[in-house]
Coordinates of C-alpha atoms in Angstrom, one line a residue:
Chain A
Q1 CA -22.0 -27.4 10.4
S2 CA -22.9 -25.3 7.5
V3 CA -20.5 -23.3 5.4
V4 CA -23.0 -20.2 5.4
T5 CA -23.3 -18.5 8.2
Q6 CA -25.9 -16.7 9.7
P7 CA -26.7 -14.6 13.0
P8 CA -29.0 -17.1 15.3
S9 CA -31.4 -14.4 16.2
V10 CA -32.3 -10.8 15.7
S11 CA -35.5 -8.4 16.9
G12 CA -36.9 -5.4 16.5
T13 CA -40.2 -3.5 17.4
P14 CA -43.2 -3.1 14.8
G15 CA -42.3 -0.6 12.4
Q16 CA -38.6 -1.2 12.4
T17 CA -36.0 -1.9 10.0
V18 CA -34.2 -5.6 10.5
T19 CA -31.1 -6.5 8.6
I20 CA -30.1 -10.4 8.6
S21 CA -26.0 -11.1 7.5
C22 CA -25.3 -14.0 5.5
S23 CA -21.4 -15.0 5.6
G24 CA -19.9 -17.3 2.8
S25 CA -17.1 -17.5 0.4
N26 CA -15.7 -17.7 -2.9
S27 CA -17.3 -21.0 -3.5
N28 CA -21.1 -19.8 -2.8
I29 CA -21.9 -16.5 -2.2
G30 CA -19.4 -14.9 -4.0
S31 CA -19.9 -16.4 -7.6
H32 CA -23.6 -17.5 -7.4
Y33 CA -27.0 -16.2 -6.7
V34 CA -28.0 -16.0 -3.1
Y35 CA -31.5 -16.7 -2.6
W36 CA -33.8 -16.2 0.9
F37 CA -36.6 -17.9 2.4
Q38 CA -39.0 -17.4 5.3
Q39 CA -40.1 -20.4 7.0
L40 CA -43.0 -20.2 10.0
P41 CA -43.0 -22.8 12.5
G42 CA -44.6 -26.4 11.1
T43 CA -44.4 -25.4 7.4
A44 CA -42.6 -25.5 4.4
P45 CA -39.9 -22.5 3.1
K46 CA -41.5 -19.9 1.1
L47 CA -39.1 -18.2 -1.1
L48 CA -38.5 -14.7 -0.4
I49 CA -35.7 -13.3 -2.8
Y50 CA -34.0 -14.8 -5.7
G51 CA -31.3 -13.9 -7.7
D52 CA -30.0 -12.0 -4.6
N53 CA -32.1 -9.2 -4.9
Q54 CA -35.9 -10.6 -6.9
R55 CA -38.9 -10.6 -5.3
P56 CA -41.3 -13.2 -6.5
S57 CA -44.7 -12.3 -7.1
G58 CA -46.7 -11.5 -4.2
V59 CA -43.8 -11.0 -1.5
P60 CA -44.0 -7.6 0.1
D61 CA -41.8 -5.1 -0.8
R62 CA -40.9 -4.4 2.7
F63 CA -38.6 -7.5 1.8
S64 CA -34.9 -6.7 0.0
G65 CA -31.7 -8.7 -0.6
S66 CA -28.4 -7.5 -1.1
K67 CA -25.1 -8.7 -1.9
S68 CA -21.4 -7.7 -1.7
G69 CA -18.3 -9.7 -2.3
T70 CA -19.0 -13.2 -0.1
S71 CA -21.8 -11.4 1.6
A72 CA -25.1 -11.1 1.4
S73 CA -28.4 -9.9 3.6
L74 CA -32.1 -9.7 3.6
A75 CA -33.4 -6.3 5.6
I76 CA -36.6 -6.2 6.5
S77 CA -38.6 -2.8 6.7
G78 CA -42.0 -1.9 8.3
L79 CA -41.4 -5.0 10.9
R80 CA -45.1 -6.5 11.6
T81 CA -45.7 -9.4 14.0
E82 CA -46.3 -11.7 11.0
D83 CA -43.1 -11.5 9.9
E84 CA -41.7 -13.7 12.9
A85 CA -40.1 -16.5 12.2
A86 CA -36.9 -18.1 10.4
Y87 CA -34.9 -16.6 7.7
Y88 CA -32.2 -18.9 5.7
C89 CA -30.4 -17.6 3.1
A90 CA -29.1 -20.4 0.4
P91 CA -26.4 -20.2 -2.2
W92 CA -25.2 -22.5 -4.7
D93 CA -21.8 -23.7 -3.7
D94 CA -19.3 -25.2 -5.9
S95 CA -17.0 -27.0 -3.7
L96 CA -20.3 -29.2 -2.0
R97 CA -21.9 -29.1 -5.8
G98 CA -25.7 -28.2 -4.5
Y99 CA -27.4 -25.8 -2.5
V100 CA -26.4 -25.0 1.0
F101 CA -28.7 -23.3 3.4
G102 CA -27.6 -20.7 6.3
T103 CA -27.5 -21.7 9.6
G104 CA -30.7 -19.4 10.1
T105 CA -31.9 -16.4 11.8
K106 CA -34.8 -16.2 13.9
V107 CA -37.1 -12.7 14.1
T108 CA -38.2 -12.0 17.1
V109 CA -41.0 -8.7 17.1
L110 CA -41.0 -7.4 20.1
Chain B
Q1 CA -50.3 -22.5 -10.2
V2 CA -47.9 -25.3 -9.7
Q3 CA -48.5 -27.5 -6.8
L4 CA -46.2 -30.6 -5.4
Q5 CA -48.1 -33.2 -3.3
Q6 CA -45.5 -35.6 -1.2
S7 CA -46.4 -39.4 -0.5
G8 CA -44.3 -42.3 1.4
P9 CA -44.1 -44.1 4.6
G10 CA -43.0 -41.9 7.6
L11 CA -41.1 -44.6 9.2
V12 CA -38.1 -46.3 8.2
K13 CA -35.8 -49.5 9.9
P14 CA -32.4 -48.8 9.6
S15 CA -29.9 -50.3 6.9
Q16 CA -33.1 -50.1 4.8
T17 CA -34.4 -47.6 1.9
L18 CA -36.3 -44.5 2.7
S19 CA -38.5 -43.9 -0.6
L20 CA -40.6 -40.8 -1.4
T21 CA -42.5 -39.4 -4.2
C22 CA -43.8 -35.9 -5.1
A23 CA -46.6 -35.4 -7.7
I24 CA -46.6 -32.5 -9.9
S25 CA -49.4 -30.7 -10.8
G26 CA -49.6 -27.5 -13.2
D27 CA -46.1 -27.9 -14.7
S28 CA -44.1 -31.3 -16.1
V29 CA -41.2 -33.4 -14.8
S30 CA -40.0 -32.9 -18.2
S31 CA -39.8 -29.2 -18.6
N32 CA -36.8 -28.1 -20.1
S33 CA -36.9 -25.1 -17.8
G34 CA -37.7 -26.7 -14.3
A35 CA -35.7 -28.5 -11.9
W36 CA -37.0 -31.1 -9.0
S37 CA -34.8 -31.1 -5.6
W38 CA -35.4 -32.9 -2.4
V39 CA -34.8 -30.9 0.8
R40 CA -34.3 -32.2 4.3
Q41 CA -34.9 -30.6 7.6
S42 CA -33.8 -31.9 11.2
P43 CA -32.7 -29.9 14.3
S44 CA -29.3 -31.3 14.6
R45 CA -28.5 -30.7 10.5
G46 CA -30.9 -27.8 9.6
L47 CA -32.3 -27.4 6.3
E48 CA -30.3 -29.7 3.9
W49 CA -30.4 -29.5 0.3
L50 CA -29.9 -33.3 -1.0
G51 CA -30.2 -33.1 -4.9
R52 CA -32.0 -32.8 -7.8
T53 CA -33.5 -34.2 -11.1
Y54 CA -34.3 -32.2 -14.6
Y55 CA -34.4 -32.4 -18.2
R56 CA -32.3 -30.3 -20.7
S57 CA -32.6 -32.3 -23.8
K58 CA -31.4 -35.5 -21.7
W59 CA -31.8 -35.8 -17.8
Y60 CA -29.5 -34.7 -15.5
N61 CA -29.0 -35.5 -11.6
D62 CA -27.0 -33.6 -9.2
Y63 CA -26.5 -34.8 -5.8
A64 CA -25.3 -33.1 -2.2
V65 CA -21.7 -34.6 -1.2
S66 CA -23.0 -35.9 2.1
V67 CA -25.1 -38.4 0.3
K68 CA -23.9 -38.8 -3.1
S69 CA -23.0 -42.2 -2.5
R70 CA -26.3 -43.8 -1.1
I71 CA -29.2 -40.8 -3.0
N72 CA -31.2 -41.7 -5.8
I73 CA -33.4 -39.2 -7.4
S74 CA -35.7 -40.4 -10.4
P75 CA -38.6 -38.8 -12.5
D76 CA -41.7 -40.5 -13.8
T77 CA -42.8 -39.1 -17.0
T78 CA -46.1 -41.3 -17.2
K79 CA -46.8 -39.9 -13.6
N80 CA -45.4 -36.7 -13.8
H81 CA -43.7 -37.1 -10.4
F82 CA -40.2 -37.8 -9.4
S83 CA -39.1 -39.8 -6.4
L84 CA -36.3 -40.0 -3.7
Q85 CA -35.0 -43.4 -2.3
L86 CA -32.6 -43.0 0.1
N87 CA -30.3 -46.1 1.0
S88 CA -28.9 -47.9 4.1
V89 CA -30.3 -45.4 6.4
T90 CA -29.5 -44.5 9.9
P91 CA -31.9 -42.7 12.9
E92 CA -29.4 -39.3 11.5
D93 CA -31.6 -39.5 8.4
T94 CA -34.4 -38.9 10.6
A95 CA -36.0 -35.5 9.5
V96 CA -38.6 -33.8 7.9
Y97 CA -38.2 -34.5 4.2
Y98 CA -39.4 -31.6 1.5
C99 CA -39.4 -31.9 -2.4
A100 CA -39.1 -28.4 -4.2
G101 CA -39.2 -27.4 -7.5
E102 CA -37.7 -24.5 -9.7
L103 CA -39.6 -23.0 -12.0
T104 CA -37.3 -21.3 -14.4
P105 CA -33.4 -21.5 -13.8
H106 CA -31.7 -19.2 -11.2
T107 CA -35.2 -18.2 -9.9
G108 CA -35.3 -20.4 -6.6
L109 CA -36.9 -23.1 -5.0
H110 CA -40.6 -21.3 -5.5
V111 CA -42.8 -24.3 -5.0
W112 CA -42.7 -26.7 -1.8
G113 CA -44.6 -30.0 -1.5
Q114 CA -46.3 -30.4 1.9
G115 CA -43.1 -31.9 3.9
T116 CA -43.4 -35.6 5.3
T117 CA -41.9 -36.6 8.7
V118 CA -39.7 -39.4 8.1
T119 CA -38.0 -41.5 11.3
V120 CA -35.3 -44.0 11.1
S121 CA -36.0 -46.6 13.9
S122 CA -36.3 -50.7 14.4

């Protein structure tokens, strides 16, 4: 059971904005950068956000990250069918002395 | 463009050692800014970071508390790869194992291997 929790699922229609929350503690989100990953079925995770709110080259600006205190969020605007995937947040954790992945959120495009 | 290519057996017997290798192209395992990790994924445990190795004038390792007593991640500078050894495996270690690289500090696990399904069974 991860120490960083996410809602199991969120859904939206094409064009909508959906937001995924990521809740942690002072030993992880409260004191370290948060990273976000997208995972399509049968593939390796793909980095979407680093440093709380930075996008790697090639990631559309429809994806945005934010953080406040011990919580973080990933927003997907202009939702598209190809955004249907699992999304994970992953901060470093001082107590566990390593990266900790969130429980994951499945995004469904209705 | 950095790429990671994994290799290793897909079946390991209980109590034995799981060994996987990740070959790096487009970067160096000895890079003073990179860090090289192993991550696994199973239905019961989700995504789990296992540990990493990195070079900052000397070699360092960080290991997840959950596996610290039985894991070793080591670089091979001559072959430009890094390896995972997980000792005394049980069926709970059955998972898809990924290698991943963070190319510069605080930029995240930017590049991933293709994944290796490892089953622990007699």
